[in-house]
PDB file of C-alpha atoms and ligand atoms in Angstrom:
ATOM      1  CA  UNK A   1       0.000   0.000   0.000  1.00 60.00           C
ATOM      2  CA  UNK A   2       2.750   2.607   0.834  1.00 78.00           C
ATOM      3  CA  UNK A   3       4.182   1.492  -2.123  1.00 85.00           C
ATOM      4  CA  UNK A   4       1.482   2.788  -4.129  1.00 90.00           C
ATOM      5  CA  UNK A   5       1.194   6.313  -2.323  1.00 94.00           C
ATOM      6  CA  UNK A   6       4.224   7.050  -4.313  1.00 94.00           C
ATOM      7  CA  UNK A   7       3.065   7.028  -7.947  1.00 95.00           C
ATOM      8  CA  UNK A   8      -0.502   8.403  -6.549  1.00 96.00           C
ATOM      9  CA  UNK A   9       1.369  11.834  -4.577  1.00 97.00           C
ATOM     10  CA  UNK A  10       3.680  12.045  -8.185  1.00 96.00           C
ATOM     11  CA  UNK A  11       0.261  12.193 -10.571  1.00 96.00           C
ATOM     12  CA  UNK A  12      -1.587  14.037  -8.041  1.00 97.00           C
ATOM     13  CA  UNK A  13       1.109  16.627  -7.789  1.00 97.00           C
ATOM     14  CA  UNK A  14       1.879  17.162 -11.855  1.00 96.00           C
ATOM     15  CA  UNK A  15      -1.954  17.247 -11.933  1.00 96.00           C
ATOM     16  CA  UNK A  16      -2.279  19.904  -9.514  1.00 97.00           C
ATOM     17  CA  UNK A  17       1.124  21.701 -11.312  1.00 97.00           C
ATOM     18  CA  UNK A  18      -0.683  21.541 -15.372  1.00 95.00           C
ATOM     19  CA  UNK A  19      -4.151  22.572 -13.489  1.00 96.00           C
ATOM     20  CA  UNK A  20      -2.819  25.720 -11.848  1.00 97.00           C
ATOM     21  CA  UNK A  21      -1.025  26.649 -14.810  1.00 95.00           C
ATOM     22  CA  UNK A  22      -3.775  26.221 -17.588  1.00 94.00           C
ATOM     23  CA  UNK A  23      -5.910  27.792 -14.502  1.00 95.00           C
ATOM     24  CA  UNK A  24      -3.627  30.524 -14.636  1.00 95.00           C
ATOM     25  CA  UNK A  25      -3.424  30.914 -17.956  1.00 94.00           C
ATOM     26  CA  UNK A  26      -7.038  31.507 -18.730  1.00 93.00           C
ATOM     27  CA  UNK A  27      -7.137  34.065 -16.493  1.00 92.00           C
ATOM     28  CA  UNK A  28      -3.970  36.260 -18.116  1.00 92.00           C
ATOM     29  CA  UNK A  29      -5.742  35.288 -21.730  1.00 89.00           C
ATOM     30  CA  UNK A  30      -2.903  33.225 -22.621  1.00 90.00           C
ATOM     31  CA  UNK A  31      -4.581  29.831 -22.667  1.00 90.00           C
ATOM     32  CA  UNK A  32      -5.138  29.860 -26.375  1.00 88.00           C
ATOM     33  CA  UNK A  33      -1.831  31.311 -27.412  1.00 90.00           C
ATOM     34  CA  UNK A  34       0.241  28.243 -25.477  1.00 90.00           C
ATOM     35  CA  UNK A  35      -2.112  25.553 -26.339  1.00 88.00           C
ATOM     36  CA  UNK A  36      -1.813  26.849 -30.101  1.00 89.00           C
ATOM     37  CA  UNK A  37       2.092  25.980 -29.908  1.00 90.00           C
ATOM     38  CA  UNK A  38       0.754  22.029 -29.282  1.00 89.00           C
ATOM     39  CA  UNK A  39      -1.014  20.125 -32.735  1.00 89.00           C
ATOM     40  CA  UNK A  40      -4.750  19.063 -31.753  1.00 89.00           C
ATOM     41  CA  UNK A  41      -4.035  15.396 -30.716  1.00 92.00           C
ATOM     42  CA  UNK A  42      -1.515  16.443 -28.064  1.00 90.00           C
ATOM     43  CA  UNK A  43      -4.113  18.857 -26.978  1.00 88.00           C
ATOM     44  CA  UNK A  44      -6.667  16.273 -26.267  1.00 90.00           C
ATOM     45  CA  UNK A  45      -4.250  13.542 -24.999  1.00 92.00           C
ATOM     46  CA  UNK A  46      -3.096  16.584 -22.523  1.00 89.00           C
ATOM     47  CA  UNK A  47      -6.852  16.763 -21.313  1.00 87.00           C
ATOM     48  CA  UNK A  48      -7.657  13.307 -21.533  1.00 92.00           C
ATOM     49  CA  UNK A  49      -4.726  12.767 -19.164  1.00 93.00           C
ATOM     50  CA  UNK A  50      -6.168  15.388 -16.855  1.00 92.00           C
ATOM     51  CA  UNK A  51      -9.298  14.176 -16.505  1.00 92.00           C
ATOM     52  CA  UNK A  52      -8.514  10.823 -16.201  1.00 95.00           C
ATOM     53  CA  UNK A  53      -5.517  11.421 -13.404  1.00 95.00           C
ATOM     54  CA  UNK A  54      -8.045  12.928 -11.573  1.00 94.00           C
ATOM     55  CA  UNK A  55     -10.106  10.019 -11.083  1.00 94.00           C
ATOM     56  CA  UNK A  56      -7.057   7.661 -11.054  1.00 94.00           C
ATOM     57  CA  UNK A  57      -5.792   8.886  -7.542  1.00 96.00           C
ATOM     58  CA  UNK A  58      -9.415  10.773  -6.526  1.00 94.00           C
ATOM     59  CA  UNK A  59     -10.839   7.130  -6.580  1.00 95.00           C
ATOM     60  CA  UNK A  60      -8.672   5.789  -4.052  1.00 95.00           C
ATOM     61  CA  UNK A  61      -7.950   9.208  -1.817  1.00 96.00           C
ATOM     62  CA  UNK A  62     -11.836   8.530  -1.196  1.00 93.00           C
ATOM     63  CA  UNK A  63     -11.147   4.947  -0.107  1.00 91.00           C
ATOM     64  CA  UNK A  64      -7.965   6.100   2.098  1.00 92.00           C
ATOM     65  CA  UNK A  65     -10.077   8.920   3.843  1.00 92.00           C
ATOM     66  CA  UNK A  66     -12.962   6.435   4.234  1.00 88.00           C
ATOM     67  CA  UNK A  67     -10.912   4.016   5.508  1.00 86.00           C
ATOM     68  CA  UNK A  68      -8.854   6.367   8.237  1.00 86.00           C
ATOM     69  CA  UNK A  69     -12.379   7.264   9.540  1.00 84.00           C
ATOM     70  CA  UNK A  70     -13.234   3.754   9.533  1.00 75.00           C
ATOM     71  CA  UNK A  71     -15.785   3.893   7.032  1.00 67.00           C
ATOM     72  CA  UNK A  72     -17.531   6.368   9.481  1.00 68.00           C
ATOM     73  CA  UNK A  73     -19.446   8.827   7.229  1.00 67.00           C
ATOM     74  CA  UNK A  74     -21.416  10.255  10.337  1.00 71.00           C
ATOM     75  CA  UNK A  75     -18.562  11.272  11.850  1.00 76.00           C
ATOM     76  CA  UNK A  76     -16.051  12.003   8.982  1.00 83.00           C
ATOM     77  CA  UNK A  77     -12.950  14.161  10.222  1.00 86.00           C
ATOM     78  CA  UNK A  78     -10.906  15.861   7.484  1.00 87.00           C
ATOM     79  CA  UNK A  79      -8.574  16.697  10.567  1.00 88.00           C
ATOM     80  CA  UNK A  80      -7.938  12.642  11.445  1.00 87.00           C
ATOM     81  CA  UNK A  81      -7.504  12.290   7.449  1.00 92.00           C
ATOM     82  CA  UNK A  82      -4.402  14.940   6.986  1.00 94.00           C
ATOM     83  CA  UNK A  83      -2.897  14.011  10.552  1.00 92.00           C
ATOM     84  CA  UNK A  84       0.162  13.142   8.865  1.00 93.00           C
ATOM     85  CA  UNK A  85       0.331  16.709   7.285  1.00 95.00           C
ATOM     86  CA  UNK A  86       2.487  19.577   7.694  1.00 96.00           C
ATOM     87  CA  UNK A  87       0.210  22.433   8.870  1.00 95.00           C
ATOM     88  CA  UNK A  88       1.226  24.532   5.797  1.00 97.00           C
ATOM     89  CA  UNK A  89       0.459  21.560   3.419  1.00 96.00           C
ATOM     90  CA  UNK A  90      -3.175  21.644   5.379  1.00 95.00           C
ATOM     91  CA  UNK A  91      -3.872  25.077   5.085  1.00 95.00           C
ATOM     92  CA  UNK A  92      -2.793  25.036   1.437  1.00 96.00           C
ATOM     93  CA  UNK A  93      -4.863  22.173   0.389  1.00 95.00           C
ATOM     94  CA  UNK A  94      -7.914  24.291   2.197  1.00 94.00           C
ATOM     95  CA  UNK A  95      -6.953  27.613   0.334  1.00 97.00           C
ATOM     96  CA  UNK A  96      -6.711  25.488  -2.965  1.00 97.00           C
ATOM     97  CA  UNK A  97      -9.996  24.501  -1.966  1.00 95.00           C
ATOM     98  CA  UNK A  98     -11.557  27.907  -1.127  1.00 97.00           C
ATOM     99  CA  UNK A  99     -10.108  29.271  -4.675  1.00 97.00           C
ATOM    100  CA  UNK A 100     -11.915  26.713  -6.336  1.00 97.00           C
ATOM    101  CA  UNK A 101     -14.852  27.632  -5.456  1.00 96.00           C
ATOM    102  CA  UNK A 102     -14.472  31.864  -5.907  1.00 96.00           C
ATOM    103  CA  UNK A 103     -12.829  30.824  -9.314  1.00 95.00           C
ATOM    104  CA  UNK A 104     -15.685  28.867 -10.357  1.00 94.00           C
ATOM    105  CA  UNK A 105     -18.667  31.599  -8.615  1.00 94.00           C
ATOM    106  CA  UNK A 106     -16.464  34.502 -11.109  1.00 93.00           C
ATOM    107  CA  UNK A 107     -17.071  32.106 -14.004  1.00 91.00           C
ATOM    108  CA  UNK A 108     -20.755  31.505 -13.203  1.00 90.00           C
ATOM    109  CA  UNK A 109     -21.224  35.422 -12.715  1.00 90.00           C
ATOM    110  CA  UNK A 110     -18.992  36.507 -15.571  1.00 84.00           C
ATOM    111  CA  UNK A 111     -21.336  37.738 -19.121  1.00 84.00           C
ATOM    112  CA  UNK A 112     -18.002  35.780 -20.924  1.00 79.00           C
ATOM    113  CA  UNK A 113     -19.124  32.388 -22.201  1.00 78.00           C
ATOM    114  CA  UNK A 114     -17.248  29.716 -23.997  1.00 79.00           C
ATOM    115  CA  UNK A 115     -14.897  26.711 -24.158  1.00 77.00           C
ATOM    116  CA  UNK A 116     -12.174  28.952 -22.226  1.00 84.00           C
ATOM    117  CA  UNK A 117     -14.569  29.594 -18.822  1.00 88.00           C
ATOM    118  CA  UNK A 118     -14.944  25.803 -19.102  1.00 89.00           C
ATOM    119  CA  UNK A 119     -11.064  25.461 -19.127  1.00 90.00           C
ATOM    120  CA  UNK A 120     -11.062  27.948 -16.066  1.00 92.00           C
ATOM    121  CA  UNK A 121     -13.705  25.945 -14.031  1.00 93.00           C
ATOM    122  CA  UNK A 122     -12.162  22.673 -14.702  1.00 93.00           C
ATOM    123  CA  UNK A 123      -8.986  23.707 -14.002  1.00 94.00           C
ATOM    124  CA  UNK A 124     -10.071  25.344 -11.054  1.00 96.00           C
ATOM    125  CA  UNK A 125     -11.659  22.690  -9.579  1.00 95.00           C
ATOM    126  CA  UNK A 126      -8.954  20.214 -10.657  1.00 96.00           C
ATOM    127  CA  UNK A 127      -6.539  21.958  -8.896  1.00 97.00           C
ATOM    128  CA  UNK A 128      -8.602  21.474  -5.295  1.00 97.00           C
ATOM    129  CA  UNK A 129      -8.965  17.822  -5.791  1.00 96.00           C
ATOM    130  CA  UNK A 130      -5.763  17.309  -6.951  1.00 97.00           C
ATOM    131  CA  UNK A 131      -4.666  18.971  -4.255  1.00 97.00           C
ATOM    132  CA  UNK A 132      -6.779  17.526  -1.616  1.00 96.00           C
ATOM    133  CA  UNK A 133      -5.627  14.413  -3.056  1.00 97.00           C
ATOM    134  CA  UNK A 134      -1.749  15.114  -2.723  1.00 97.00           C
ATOM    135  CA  UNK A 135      -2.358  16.040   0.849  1.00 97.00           C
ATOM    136  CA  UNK A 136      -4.629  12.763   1.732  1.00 96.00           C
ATOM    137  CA  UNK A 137      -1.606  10.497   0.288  1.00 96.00           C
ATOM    138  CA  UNK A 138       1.366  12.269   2.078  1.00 96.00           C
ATOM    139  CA  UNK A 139      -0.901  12.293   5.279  1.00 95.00           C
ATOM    140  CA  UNK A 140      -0.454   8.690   5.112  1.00 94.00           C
ATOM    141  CA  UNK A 141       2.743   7.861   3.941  1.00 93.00           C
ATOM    142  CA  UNK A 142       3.771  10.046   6.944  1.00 93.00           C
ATOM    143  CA  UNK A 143       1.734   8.027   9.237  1.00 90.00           C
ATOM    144  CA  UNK A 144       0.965   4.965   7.862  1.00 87.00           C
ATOM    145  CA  UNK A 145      -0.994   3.810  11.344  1.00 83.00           C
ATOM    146  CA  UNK A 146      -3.597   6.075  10.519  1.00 83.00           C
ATOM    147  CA  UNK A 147      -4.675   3.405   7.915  1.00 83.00           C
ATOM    148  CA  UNK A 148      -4.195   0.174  10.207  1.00 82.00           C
ATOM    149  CA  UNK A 149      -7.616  -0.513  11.578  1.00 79.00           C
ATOM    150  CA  UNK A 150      -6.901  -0.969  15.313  1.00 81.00           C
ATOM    151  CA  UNK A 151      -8.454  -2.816  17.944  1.00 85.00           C
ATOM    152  CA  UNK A 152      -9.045  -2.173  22.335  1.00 87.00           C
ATOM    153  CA  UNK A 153      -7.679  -5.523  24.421  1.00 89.00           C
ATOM    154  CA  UNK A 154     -11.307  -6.431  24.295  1.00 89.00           C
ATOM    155  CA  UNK A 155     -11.659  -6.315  20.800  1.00 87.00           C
ATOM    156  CA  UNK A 156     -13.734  -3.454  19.763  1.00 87.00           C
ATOM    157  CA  UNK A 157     -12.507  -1.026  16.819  1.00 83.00           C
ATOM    158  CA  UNK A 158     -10.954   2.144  17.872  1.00 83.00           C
ATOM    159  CA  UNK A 159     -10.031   5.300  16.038  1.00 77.00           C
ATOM    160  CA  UNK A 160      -6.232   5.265  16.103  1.00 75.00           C
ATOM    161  CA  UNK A 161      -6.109   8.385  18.417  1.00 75.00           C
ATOM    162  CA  UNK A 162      -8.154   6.665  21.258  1.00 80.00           C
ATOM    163  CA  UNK A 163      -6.140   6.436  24.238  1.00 84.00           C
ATOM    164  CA  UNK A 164      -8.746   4.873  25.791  1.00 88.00           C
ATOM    165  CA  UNK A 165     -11.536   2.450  24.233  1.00 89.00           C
ATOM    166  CA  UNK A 166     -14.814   4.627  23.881  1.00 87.00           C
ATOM    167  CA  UNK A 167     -17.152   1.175  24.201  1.00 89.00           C
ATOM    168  CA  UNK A 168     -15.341  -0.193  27.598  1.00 92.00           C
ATOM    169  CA  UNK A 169     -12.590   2.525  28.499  1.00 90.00           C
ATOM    170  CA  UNK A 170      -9.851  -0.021  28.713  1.00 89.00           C
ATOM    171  CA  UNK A 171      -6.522   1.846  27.234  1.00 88.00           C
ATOM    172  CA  UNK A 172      -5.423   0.970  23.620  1.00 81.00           C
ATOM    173  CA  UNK A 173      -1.930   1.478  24.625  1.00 70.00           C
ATOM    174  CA  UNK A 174      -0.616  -1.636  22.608  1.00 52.00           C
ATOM    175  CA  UNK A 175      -2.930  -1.367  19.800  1.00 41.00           C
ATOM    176  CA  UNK A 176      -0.950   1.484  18.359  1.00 42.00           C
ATOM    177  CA  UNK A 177       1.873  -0.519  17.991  1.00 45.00           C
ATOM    178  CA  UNK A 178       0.529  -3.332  15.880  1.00 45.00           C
ATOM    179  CA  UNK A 179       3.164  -3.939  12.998  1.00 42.00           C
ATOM    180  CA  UNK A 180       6.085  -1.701  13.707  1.00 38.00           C
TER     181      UNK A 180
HETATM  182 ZN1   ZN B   1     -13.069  -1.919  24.153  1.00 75.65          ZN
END
């Protein structure tokens, strides 16, 4: 599984990279001059790659951040999901996030309509799930335990932060060091 985190953060971060630049450059106006410099079929194989990398590692940052919540969707915690982040990385994936969403609310209330504000929304949006992607990966190649699902002496399934088991208060204290 860690492994695989490696490929996943390298996709996730080129796709957040060619997002905030073609983001970027539909805002200066330059989109169409760069993407000119590129024949047609690399133009589509560069979008096709987009859009496809962003389901390649958004499919399974879903199943990590599932999975470090223990498929809790009641009480899903974005903060026990990025535990292994940096606070900078956190607050940059939440920005990311934030921009996404003013970028695509200027698009919706711009007059300007074409296949360029559709560029700039996409883009926009890529950028916040590749982002939020990136951060859900190094999270847990940091700290792998957050994945392992771990148990109380007495069995019951505890959220890897539980000192103490929240079904029969024994402490967990050896359940956090299953494996390593
Ligand atoms: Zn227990």
């Amino acid at each position: 599984m860690n492994i695989l985190l490696i490929p996943l953060m390298f996709v996730a971060g080129l796709g957040l990279l060619l997002c905030a630049l073609a983001n970027l450059l539909t805002w200066s106006n330059q989109f169409g001059a760069v993407m000119s410099l590129f024949n047609e079929e690399l133009q589509t194989s560069i979008s096709m790659a987009l859009v496809g990398g962003l389901f390649a590692v958004w499919i399974p940052a879903v199943l990590i951040a599932q999975h470090i919540n223990n498929g809790n969707r009641l009480n899903f915690s974005w903060k026990k999901v990025l535990a292994g982040c940096p606070d900078w990385m956190r607050y940059a994936a939440f920005t990311i996030f934030g921009y996404a969403i003013v970028n695509f609310l200027l698009i919706v209330t711009s007059p300007d309509i074409g296949n360029e504000q559709g560029i700039k929304a996409f883009s926009g949006h890529g950028m916040a799930f590749y982002a939020m992607a990136f951060s859900i990966f190094y999270s847990s190649w940091r700290l792998p335990r957050i994945l392992r699902t771990h148990y109380c002496p007495a069995g019951h399934e505890v959220a890897y932060e539980d000192k103490f088991c929240p079904t029969c208060g024994l402490p967990t204290a050896q359940s956090g060091q299953d494996g390593l």
